[in-house]
């Protein structure tokens, strides 16, 4: 796959993501809120921007979020899984 | 002698930066240490969470395990323990779909104070009445 995008903010990433053709999105730091929060009852539009969405387990646990309430489109990965994604799955990475 | 009201407003989520937790620490400092803006003044801080600031209030945080830092949950509990008035914008909790039972209290630490869930209009009133307003 060509492009993976790291999203590390809850806000501010949406507009830029719309312009990128990302194959995968990795939610890290405050970006993990996209996998949980349903603002106004709606899931984050960030989850529609790529077919593969990942969220970092350590950042989820840090924030007291429960894996039970995660969006079904999101796969949870730990640091080792993240390293595999970086080195094996994507030719290019962007950090937002 | 005057009572100087401070409004400390946390509007960012925690952990990516230090800003939000610094806001809580400031509020606790004003509550626990006699900081006089002018001789004879008393200081009354009120800590408010609005917007994305409410995201960082979930209980069960594991910041120490993952990042090696104390959690904002711990800071929040300490704020209640020192009888600080903590106001959470209920409108923003509703907007993000966060129920109040997902937020902690500090009963296990012996605190009598509870988080106060209020509409934004109440927080606006606190801001209006404060002499100094600090945003974090």
XYZ file of N, CA and C in Angstrom:
696
model
N 0.839 -1.189 0.000
C 0.000 0.000 0.000
C 0.877 1.242 0.000
N 0.341 2.294 -0.597
C 1.201 3.465 -0.779
C 1.284 4.357 0.444
N 0.169 4.870 0.858
C 0.271 5.893 1.901
C -0.462 5.545 3.194
N 0.266 5.684 4.286
C -0.337 5.578 5.606
C -0.237 6.921 6.297
N -1.285 7.313 6.987
C -1.297 8.617 7.644
C -1.493 8.440 9.144
N -0.613 9.047 9.910
C -0.760 9.062 11.365
C -1.592 10.281 11.743
N -2.642 10.059 12.477
C -3.467 11.174 12.946
C -3.300 11.281 14.455
N -2.778 12.427 14.912
C -2.464 12.555 16.333
C -3.303 13.606 17.046
N -4.272 14.202 16.333
C -5.156 15.196 16.952
C -6.599 14.765 16.805
N -7.429 15.191 17.748
C -8.843 14.902 17.567
C -9.428 15.807 16.489
N -9.037 17.069 16.494
C -9.514 17.990 15.461
C -8.340 18.334 14.541
N -8.584 19.098 13.558
C -7.565 19.672 12.674
C -7.040 18.729 11.604
N -7.316 17.433 11.707
C -6.759 16.526 10.710
C -7.717 16.292 9.547
N -8.989 16.509 9.777
C -10.013 16.152 8.796
C -9.821 16.787 7.432
N -9.593 18.103 7.417
C -9.465 18.805 6.136
C -8.275 18.301 5.333
N -7.156 18.099 6.015
C -5.952 17.637 5.317
C -6.161 16.212 4.803
N -6.791 15.398 5.624
C -7.030 14.009 5.210
C -7.891 13.933 3.956
N -8.809 14.873 3.846
C -9.704 14.882 2.692
C -8.910 15.054 1.392
N -7.779 15.728 1.487
C -6.963 15.990 0.298
C -5.957 14.877 0.014
N -5.725 14.028 1.000
C -4.752 12.946 0.822
C -5.456 11.672 0.382
N -4.784 10.874 -0.400
C -5.359 9.567 -0.746
C -4.667 8.520 0.106
N -5.221 8.344 1.273
C -4.577 7.428 2.222
C -5.138 6.021 2.078
N -4.242 5.055 2.062
C -4.689 3.653 2.069
C -4.997 3.201 3.494
N -4.261 3.755 4.418
C -4.478 3.391 5.818
C -4.314 4.587 6.724
N -5.021 4.572 7.837
C -4.888 5.649 8.834
C -4.587 5.012 10.182
N -3.556 5.537 10.832
C -3.200 5.052 12.162
C -3.521 6.151 13.163
N -4.404 5.858 14.090
C -4.798 6.840 15.100
C -3.890 6.700 16.310
N -3.186 7.780 16.621
C -2.281 7.765 17.777
C -2.563 9.006 18.632
N -2.001 9.032 19.847
C -2.178 10.152 20.778
C -3.662 10.552 20.847
N -3.964 11.857 20.744
C -5.370 12.261 20.834
C -6.168 11.872 19.594
N -5.499 11.394 18.581
C -6.192 10.894 17.394
C -7.069 9.679 17.689
N -6.765 8.959 18.778
C -7.563 7.756 19.084
C -9.017 8.108 19.417
N -9.273 9.370 19.773
C -10.670 9.737 20.051
C -11.560 9.525 18.829
N -10.988 9.617 17.623
C -11.785 9.382 16.412
C -12.423 7.995 16.417
N -11.788 7.054 17.079
C -12.294 5.678 17.092
C -13.420 5.486 18.099
N -13.625 6.463 18.982
C -14.570 6.282 20.097
C -15.693 7.306 20.136
N -15.333 8.553 19.899
C -16.300 9.626 20.154
C -17.306 9.726 19.012
N -18.551 9.774 19.380
C -19.608 10.006 18.388
C -20.159 11.406 18.635
N -19.526 12.368 17.972
C -19.915 13.762 18.182
C -21.273 14.014 17.529
N -22.217 14.519 18.315
C -23.574 14.704 17.804
C -24.208 13.386 17.393
N -23.742 12.288 17.991
C -24.291 10.961 17.687
C -23.699 10.319 16.436
N -22.795 11.034 15.759
C -22.238 10.491 14.509
C -20.779 10.101 14.675
N -20.379 8.956 14.112
C -18.957 8.598 14.185
C -18.097 9.590 13.411
N -16.821 9.645 13.757
C -15.927 10.605 13.113
C -15.821 10.349 11.608
N -15.913 11.403 10.783
C -15.748 11.240 9.330
C -14.353 10.744 8.944
N -13.395 10.888 9.855
C -12.035 10.398 9.590
C -12.057 8.891 9.297
N -12.997 8.188 9.906
C -13.057 6.732 9.726
C -13.494 6.343 8.309
N -14.045 7.310 7.560
C -14.464 7.030 6.178
C -13.347 7.309 5.171
N -12.225 7.831 5.642
C -11.199 8.321 4.721
C -10.229 7.241 4.232
N -10.304 6.053 4.794
C -9.411 4.969 4.340
C -10.062 3.628 4.656
N -9.618 2.606 3.937
C -10.228 1.287 4.175
C -9.600 0.576 5.380
N -8.375 0.969 5.726
C -7.727 0.353 6.891
C -7.501 1.409 7.971
N -8.117 1.188 9.116
C -7.955 2.142 10.229
C -7.404 1.382 11.440
N -6.370 1.940 12.036
C -5.744 1.319 13.212
C -5.712 2.333 14.357
N -5.720 1.826 15.573
C -5.558 2.719 16.735
C -4.582 2.064 17.698
N -3.743 2.885 18.299
C -2.682 2.375 19.170
C -3.226 2.079 20.580
N -3.060 0.832 21.008
C -3.670 0.392 22.274
C -3.171 1.189 23.473
N -1.885 1.502 23.508
C -1.336 2.235 24.648
C -1.990 3.624 24.785
N -2.225 4.271 23.648
C -2.850 5.599 23.699
C -4.329 5.510 24.078
N -4.957 4.398 23.714
C -6.355 4.181 24.111
C -6.435 4.003 25.628
N -5.572 3.128 26.145
C -5.609 2.825 27.584
C -5.232 4.046 28.427
N -4.268 4.816 27.942
C -3.857 6.027 28.668
C -5.053 6.930 28.946
N -5.946 7.012 27.987
C -7.075 7.941 28.102
C -8.297 7.330 28.766
N -8.170 6.122 29.273
C -9.289 5.498 29.981
C -10.414 5.064 29.070
N -10.113 4.910 27.781
C -11.159 4.516 26.843
C -11.289 3.000 26.826
N -12.504 2.538 26.592
C -12.746 1.101 26.670
C -12.814 0.489 25.275
N -12.068 -0.600 25.092
C -12.053 -1.266 23.781
C -13.456 -1.701 23.367
N -14.335 -1.882 24.353
C -15.709 -2.300 24.062
C -16.502 -1.250 23.300
N -16.109 0.007 23.418
C -16.893 1.053 22.756
C -16.199 1.599 21.502
N -15.229 0.844 21.006
C -14.500 1.302 19.807
C -15.336 1.045 18.552
N -15.171 1.887 17.543
C -15.871 1.699 16.279
C -15.409 0.390 15.636
N -16.358 -0.325 15.061
C -16.053 -1.673 14.541
C -15.074 -1.649 13.362
N -14.889 -0.492 12.723
C -13.965 -0.404 11.578
C -12.502 -0.305 12.007
N -12.280 -0.131 13.290
C -10.919 0.160 13.751
C -10.260 -1.089 14.333
N -9.027 -1.357 13.878
C -8.255 -2.466 14.461
C -7.285 -1.882 15.500
N -7.233 -2.514 16.650
C -6.330 -2.036 17.707
C -4.971 -2.708 17.527
N -3.903 -1.902 17.540
C -2.547 -2.454 17.447
C -1.703 -1.924 18.611
N -0.712 -2.704 19.026
C 0.212 -2.204 20.050
C 1.461 -1.652 19.347
N 2.468 -1.261 20.124
C 3.665 -0.651 19.528
C 4.347 -1.583 18.518
N 4.400 -2.877 18.855
C 5.033 -3.815 17.923
C 4.267 -3.874 16.604
N 2.946 -3.876 16.723
C 2.119 -3.882 15.520
C 2.316 -2.631 14.703
N 2.509 -1.536 15.388
C 2.729 -0.258 14.720
C 4.039 -0.283 13.927
N 5.065 -0.856 14.535
C 6.360 -0.965 13.851
C 6.218 -1.820 12.592
N 5.458 -2.901 12.704
C 5.217 -3.746 11.523
C 4.530 -2.960 10.416
N 3.551 -2.155 10.808
C 2.835 -1.350 9.802
C 3.794 -0.398 9.103
N 4.636 0.267 9.911
C 5.551 1.267 9.353
C 6.537 0.620 8.375
N 7.093 -0.522 8.782
C 8.157 -1.116 7.963
C 7.647 -2.041 6.863
N 6.466 -2.599 7.035
C 6.020 -3.613 6.084
C 4.891 -3.165 5.170
N 4.011 -2.312 5.659
C 2.753 -2.136 4.927
C 2.676 -0.884 4.063
N 3.461 0.140 4.387
C 3.285 1.397 3.653
C 4.596 1.908 3.068
N 4.499 2.384 1.805
C 5.698 2.917 1.151
C 5.984 4.341 1.624
N 4.929 5.039 1.966
C 5.069 6.452 2.351
C 4.206 6.718 3.578
N 4.725 7.548 4.493
C 3.969 7.868 5.703
C 3.863 9.377 5.896
N 2.711 9.804 6.325
C 2.521 11.223 6.645
C 2.064 11.324 8.090
N 2.433 12.411 8.757
C 2.049 12.585 10.156
C 1.247 13.873 10.303
N 0.014 13.749 10.737
C -0.828 14.933 10.959
C -1.060 15.133 12.439
N -9.548 44.539 51.440
C -9.510 43.079 51.279
C -10.617 42.660 50.302
N -10.206 41.865 49.308
C -11.191 41.471 48.296
C -11.075 39.987 47.998
N -12.140 39.459 47.479
C -12.099 38.078 47.017
C -11.896 38.110 45.507
N -10.721 37.629 45.075
C -10.408 37.645 43.648
C -10.844 36.315 43.044
N -11.802 36.384 42.163
C -12.301 35.149 41.546
C -11.502 34.848 40.283
N -11.071 33.591 40.194
C -10.333 33.145 39.010
C -11.149 32.065 38.303
N -11.195 32.148 36.996
C -11.808 31.059 36.208
C -10.699 30.411 35.398
N -10.484 29.129 35.642
C -9.457 28.383 34.907
C -10.188 27.423 33.984
N -10.060 27.665 32.697
C -10.882 26.951 31.723
C -10.009 26.022 30.882
N -10.258 24.725 30.988
C -9.497 23.742 30.199
C -10.313 23.400 28.955
N -9.719 23.644 27.797
C -10.466 23.452 26.545
C -9.747 22.525 25.560
N -8.628 21.942 26.007
C -7.904 21.021 25.110
C -7.888 19.631 25.716
N -7.832 18.595 24.897
C -7.697 17.251 25.465
C -6.310 17.055 26.068
N -6.187 16.107 26.971
C -4.912 15.910 27.667
C -3.950 15.014 26.877
N -2.724 15.026 27.330
C -1.651 14.092 26.962
C -0.820 14.430 25.739
N -1.399 15.058 24.694
C -0.491 15.361 23.591
C 0.447 16.494 24.009
N -0.079 17.387 24.803
C 0.737 18.460 25.361
C 0.499 18.554 26.852
N 1.230 19.430 27.489
C 1.125 19.568 28.947
C 0.056 20.591 29.346
N -0.446 21.350 28.362
C -1.273 22.513 28.661
C -2.441 22.220 29.597
N -3.211 21.194 29.270
C -4.440 20.947 30.026
C -4.149 20.573 31.474
N -3.173 19.710 31.668
C -2.871 19.291 33.039
C -2.253 20.442 33.839
N -1.567 21.328 33.101
C -1.026 22.532 33.749
C -2.162 23.385 34.294
N -3.255 23.449 33.562
C -4.427 24.195 34.016
C -4.960 23.639 35.322
N -5.042 22.316 35.407
C -5.545 21.687 36.639
C -4.572 21.970 37.783
N -3.274 21.836 37.495
C -2.253 22.087 38.527
C -2.336 23.525 39.036
N -2.527 24.473 38.122
C -2.676 25.877 38.512
C -3.842 26.042 39.472
N -4.962 25.429 39.114
C -6.173 25.569 39.936
C -5.924 24.999 41.333
N -5.272 23.836 41.398
C -4.980 23.209 42.694
C -4.035 24.106 43.499
N -3.061 24.690 42.823
C -2.105 25.561 43.512
C -2.802 26.744 44.164
N -3.695 27.374 43.401
C -4.412 28.524 43.954
C -5.271 28.117 45.149
N -5.778 26.885 45.101
C -6.656 26.424 46.165
C -5.874 26.060 47.424
N -4.644 25.557 47.257
C -3.925 24.991 48.398
C -2.840 25.911 48.956
N -2.340 26.793 48.140
C -1.263 27.667 48.612
C -1.808 29.088 48.668
N -1.416 29.831 49.699
C -1.941 31.189 49.809
C -1.202 32.103 48.838
N -1.770 32.210 47.647
C -1.157 33.087 46.647
C -1.947 34.391 46.647
N -1.301 35.454 47.037
C -1.996 36.733 47.139
C -1.677 37.592 45.926
N -2.703 38.014 45.225
C -2.459 38.905 44.099
C -2.111 40.300 44.625
N -2.789 40.678 45.707
C -2.435 41.908 46.430
C -2.626 41.630 47.903
N -1.930 42.368 48.745
C -2.021 42.134 50.189
C -3.467 42.131 50.665
N -3.830 41.112 51.404
C -5.167 41.080 51.973
C -6.204 40.420 51.091
N -5.872 40.210 49.836
C -6.830 39.563 48.932
C -6.938 38.074 49.236
N -8.098 37.553 49.043
C -8.247 36.089 49.009
C -8.505 35.703 47.558
N -8.174 34.469 47.224
C -8.318 34.026 45.841
C -9.243 32.815 45.792
N -10.248 32.870 44.954
C -11.151 31.733 44.792
C -11.079 31.228 43.347
N -10.419 30.094 43.141
C -10.350 29.560 41.780
C -11.542 28.638 41.473
N -11.959 28.654 40.242
C -12.963 27.682 39.787
C -12.415 27.035 38.521
N -12.461 25.720 38.507
C -11.895 24.966 37.374
C -13.034 24.493 36.483
N -12.946 24.837 35.200
C -14.027 24.494 34.270
C -13.471 23.706 33.086
N -14.227 22.732 32.626
C -13.853 21.954 31.442
C -14.915 22.175 30.378
N -14.453 22.618 29.206
C -15.387 22.854 28.103
C -14.807 22.258 26.825
N -15.618 22.168 25.791
C -15.148 21.716 24.478
C -14.408 20.395 24.564
N -13.276 20.305 23.842
C -12.506 19.059 23.838
C -11.829 18.787 25.176
N -11.825 19.775 26.064
C -11.276 19.567 27.407
C -11.984 18.448 28.154
N -13.264 18.237 27.837
C -14.014 17.197 28.562
C -13.572 15.786 28.158
N -12.867 15.673 27.031
C -12.434 14.342 26.585
C -11.445 13.708 27.552
N -10.696 14.535 28.259
C -9.633 14.005 29.113
C -10.078 13.629 30.507
N -11.388 13.480 30.718
C -11.879 13.267 32.071
C -12.316 11.838 32.356
N -12.140 10.949 31.416
C -12.610 9.565 31.606
C -11.893 8.907 32.779
N -12.621 8.037 33.485
C -11.942 7.304 34.553
C -11.241 6.065 33.982
N -10.343 5.507 34.776
C -9.616 4.311 34.331
C -8.421 4.629 33.446
N -7.873 5.841 33.545
C -6.726 6.218 32.710
C -5.457 5.493 33.168
N -4.625 5.134 32.190
C -3.392 4.402 32.513
C -2.172 5.138 31.985
N -2.110 6.408 32.286
C -1.020 7.233 31.761
C 0.337 6.808 32.323
N 0.358 6.387 33.585
C 1.635 6.004 34.195
C 2.219 4.781 33.485
N 1.361 3.797 33.184
C 1.845 2.582 32.521
C 2.379 2.881 31.118
N 1.659 3.703 30.375
C 2.035 3.919 28.975
C 3.048 5.041 28.798
N 2.864 6.137 29.517
C 3.707 7.315 29.292
C 4.643 7.625 30.453
N 4.413 6.985 31.617
C 5.235 7.295 32.789
C 4.924 8.639 33.413
N 3.695 9.112 33.207
C 3.287 10.382 33.835
C 1.995 10.142 34.609
N 1.755 11.002 35.611
C 0.501 10.860 36.357
C -0.663 11.206 35.433
N -1.791 10.575 35.703
C -2.937 10.767 34.808
C -3.679 12.049 35.141
N -4.390 12.576 34.159
C -5.224 13.746 34.447
C -6.372 13.329 35.357
N -6.701 12.050 35.373
C -7.714 11.554 36.324
C -7.224 11.782 37.761
N -5.953 11.463 38.003
C -5.378 11.677 39.336
C -5.404 13.155 39.707
N -5.040 14.004 38.738
C -5.049 15.453 38.996
C -6.464 15.919 39.342
N -7.421 15.394 38.609
C -8.814 15.769 38.833
C -9.266 15.345 40.234
N -8.892 14.139 40.621
C -9.243 13.648 41.957
C -8.603 14.521 43.041
N -7.357 14.905 42.810
C -6.677 15.785 43.774
C -7.393 17.130 43.885
N -7.905 17.606 42.745
C -8.644 18.873 42.764
C -9.878 18.752 43.656
N -10.572 17.629 43.555
C -11.759 17.414 44.392
C -11.371 17.253 45.859
N -10.243 16.589 46.062
C -9.765 16.334 47.427
C -9.470 17.640 48.184
N -9.020 18.653 47.453
C -8.728 19.938 48.112
C -9.929 20.894 48.020
N -11.105 20.308 47.761
C -12.374 21.067 47.764
C -12.448 22.150 46.690
N -11.780 21.908 45.597
C -11.873 22.852 44.483
C -13.223 22.651 43.786
N -13.827 23.745 43.366
C -15.062 23.627 42.591
C -14.713 23.307 41.139
N -15.174 22.146 40.671
C -14.857 21.710 39.304
C -16.164 21.612 38.514
N -16.220 22.366 37.434
C -17.434 22.412 36.627
C -17.165 21.781 35.257
N -18.044 20.892 34.869
C -17.917 20.226 33.563
C -19.100 20.659 32.703
N -18.801 21.073 31.478
C -19.877 21.509 30.590
C -20.688 20.296 30.122
N -21.929 20.250 30.588
C -22.792 19.108 30.251
C -23.142 19.109 28.760
N -23.260 20.295 28.178
C -23.574 20.383 26.743
C -22.493 19.683 25.920
N -21.231 19.900 26.323
C -20.125 19.287 25.568
C -20.032 17.784 25.826
N -20.312 17.359 27.058
C -20.363 15.905 27.325
C -21.409 15.261 26.421
N -22.567 15.891 26.330
C -23.654 15.349 25.484
C -23.236 15.338 24.018
N -22.571 16.408 23.605
C -22.157 16.521 22.195
C -21.233 15.368 21.820
N -20.321 15.014 22.752
C -19.370 13.937 22.466
C -19.907 12.561 22.866
N -21.121 12.503 23.393
C -21.717 11.225 23.780
C -21.062 10.599 25.005
N -20.588 11.425 25.925
C -19.942 10.906 27.141
C -20.927 11.006 28.305
N -21.257 9.862 28.897
C -22.192 9.892 30.023
C -21.432 10.220 31.303
N -22.131 10.823 32.243
C -21.468 11.300 33.469
C -20.911 10.142 34.309
N -21.467 8.933 34.143
C -20.936 7.811 34.940
C -19.565 7.342 34.442
N -19.109 7.870 33.309
C -17.753 7.535 32.835
C -16.694 8.478 33.427
N -17.135 9.428 34.230
C -16.201 10.374 34.838
C -15.986 10.030 36.315
N -14.802 10.284 36.831
C -14.480 9.818 38.182
C -14.992 10.733 39.286
N -15.067 10.191 40.489
C -15.142 11.048 41.670
C -13.920 10.694 42.520
N -13.799 11.300 43.692
C -12.626 11.024 44.530
C -13.063 10.513 45.897
N -14.167 9.795 45.895
C -14.683 9.249 47.152
C -13.671 8.298 47.788
N -12.975 7.528 46.934
C -11.973 6.566 47.450
C -10.819 7.278 48.159
N -10.628 8.579 47.844
C -9.561 9.338 48.500
C -10.097 10.147 49.679
N -11.393 10.020 49.934
C -11.986 10.719 51.076
C -12.517 12.109 50.747
N -12.696 12.393 49.466
C -13.173 13.727 49.093
C -14.693 13.819 49.212
N -15.158 14.960 49.691
C -16.602 15.202 49.753
C -17.102 15.857 48.465
N -16.222 16.631 47.845
C -16.617 17.350 46.628
C -16.874 16.380 45.483
N -17.796 16.774 44.611
C -18.082 16.002 43.396
C -17.913 16.929 42.188
N -17.733 16.320 41.038
C -17.749 17.113 39.812
C -19.143 17.709 39.656
N -19.180 18.918 39.130
C -20.485 19.561 38.932
C -20.763 19.678 37.432
N -21.821 19.034 36.999
C -22.173 19.031 35.577
C -23.176 20.158 35.336
N -22.757 21.111 34.525
C -23.580 22.321 34.364
C -23.704 22.678 32.882
N -24.758 23.393 32.511
C -24.855 23.870 31.122
C -23.797 24.941 30.855
N -23.516 25.197 29.576
C -22.473 26.182 29.270
C -22.806 27.559 29.852
N -24.106 27.869 29.928
C -24.501 29.185 30.454
C -23.955 29.400 31.876
N -23.876 28.328 32.637
C -23.346 28.424 34.010
C -21.852 28.748 33.980
N -21.140 28.117 33.046
C -19.698 28.376 32.918
C -19.475 29.804 32.407
N -20.331 30.230 31.509
C -20.241 31.617 31.023
C -20.394 32.599 32.188
N -21.293 32.253 33.116
C -21.516 33.110 34.284
C -20.251 33.163 35.151
N -19.608 31.997 35.318
C -18.359 31.945 36.111
C -17.301 32.824 35.448
N -17.225 32.737 34.123
C -16.248 33.558 33.383
C -16.568 35.041 33.546
N -17.846 35.375 33.454
C -18.257 36.777 33.577
C -17.922 37.349 34.956
N -18.067 36.516 35.972
C -17.870 37.000 37.347
C -16.397 37.021 37.766
N -15.541 36.321 37.006
C -14.127 36.214 37.394
C -13.359 37.491 37.038
N -12.388 37.826 37.880
C -11.538 38.977 37.537
C -10.489 38.539 36.506
N -9.993 37.312 36.679
C -9.028 36.778 35.707
C -9.535 35.468 35.135
N -9.406 35.323 33.827
C -9.815 34.085 33.156
C -8.599 33.513 32.453
N -8.275 32.272 32.778
C -7.097 31.633 32.177
C -7.552 30.441 31.349
N -7.191 30.436 30.082
C -7.543 29.324 29.194
C -6.356 28.401 29.005
N -6.593 27.127 29.122
C -5.536 26.122 28.924
C -5.951 25.145 27.845
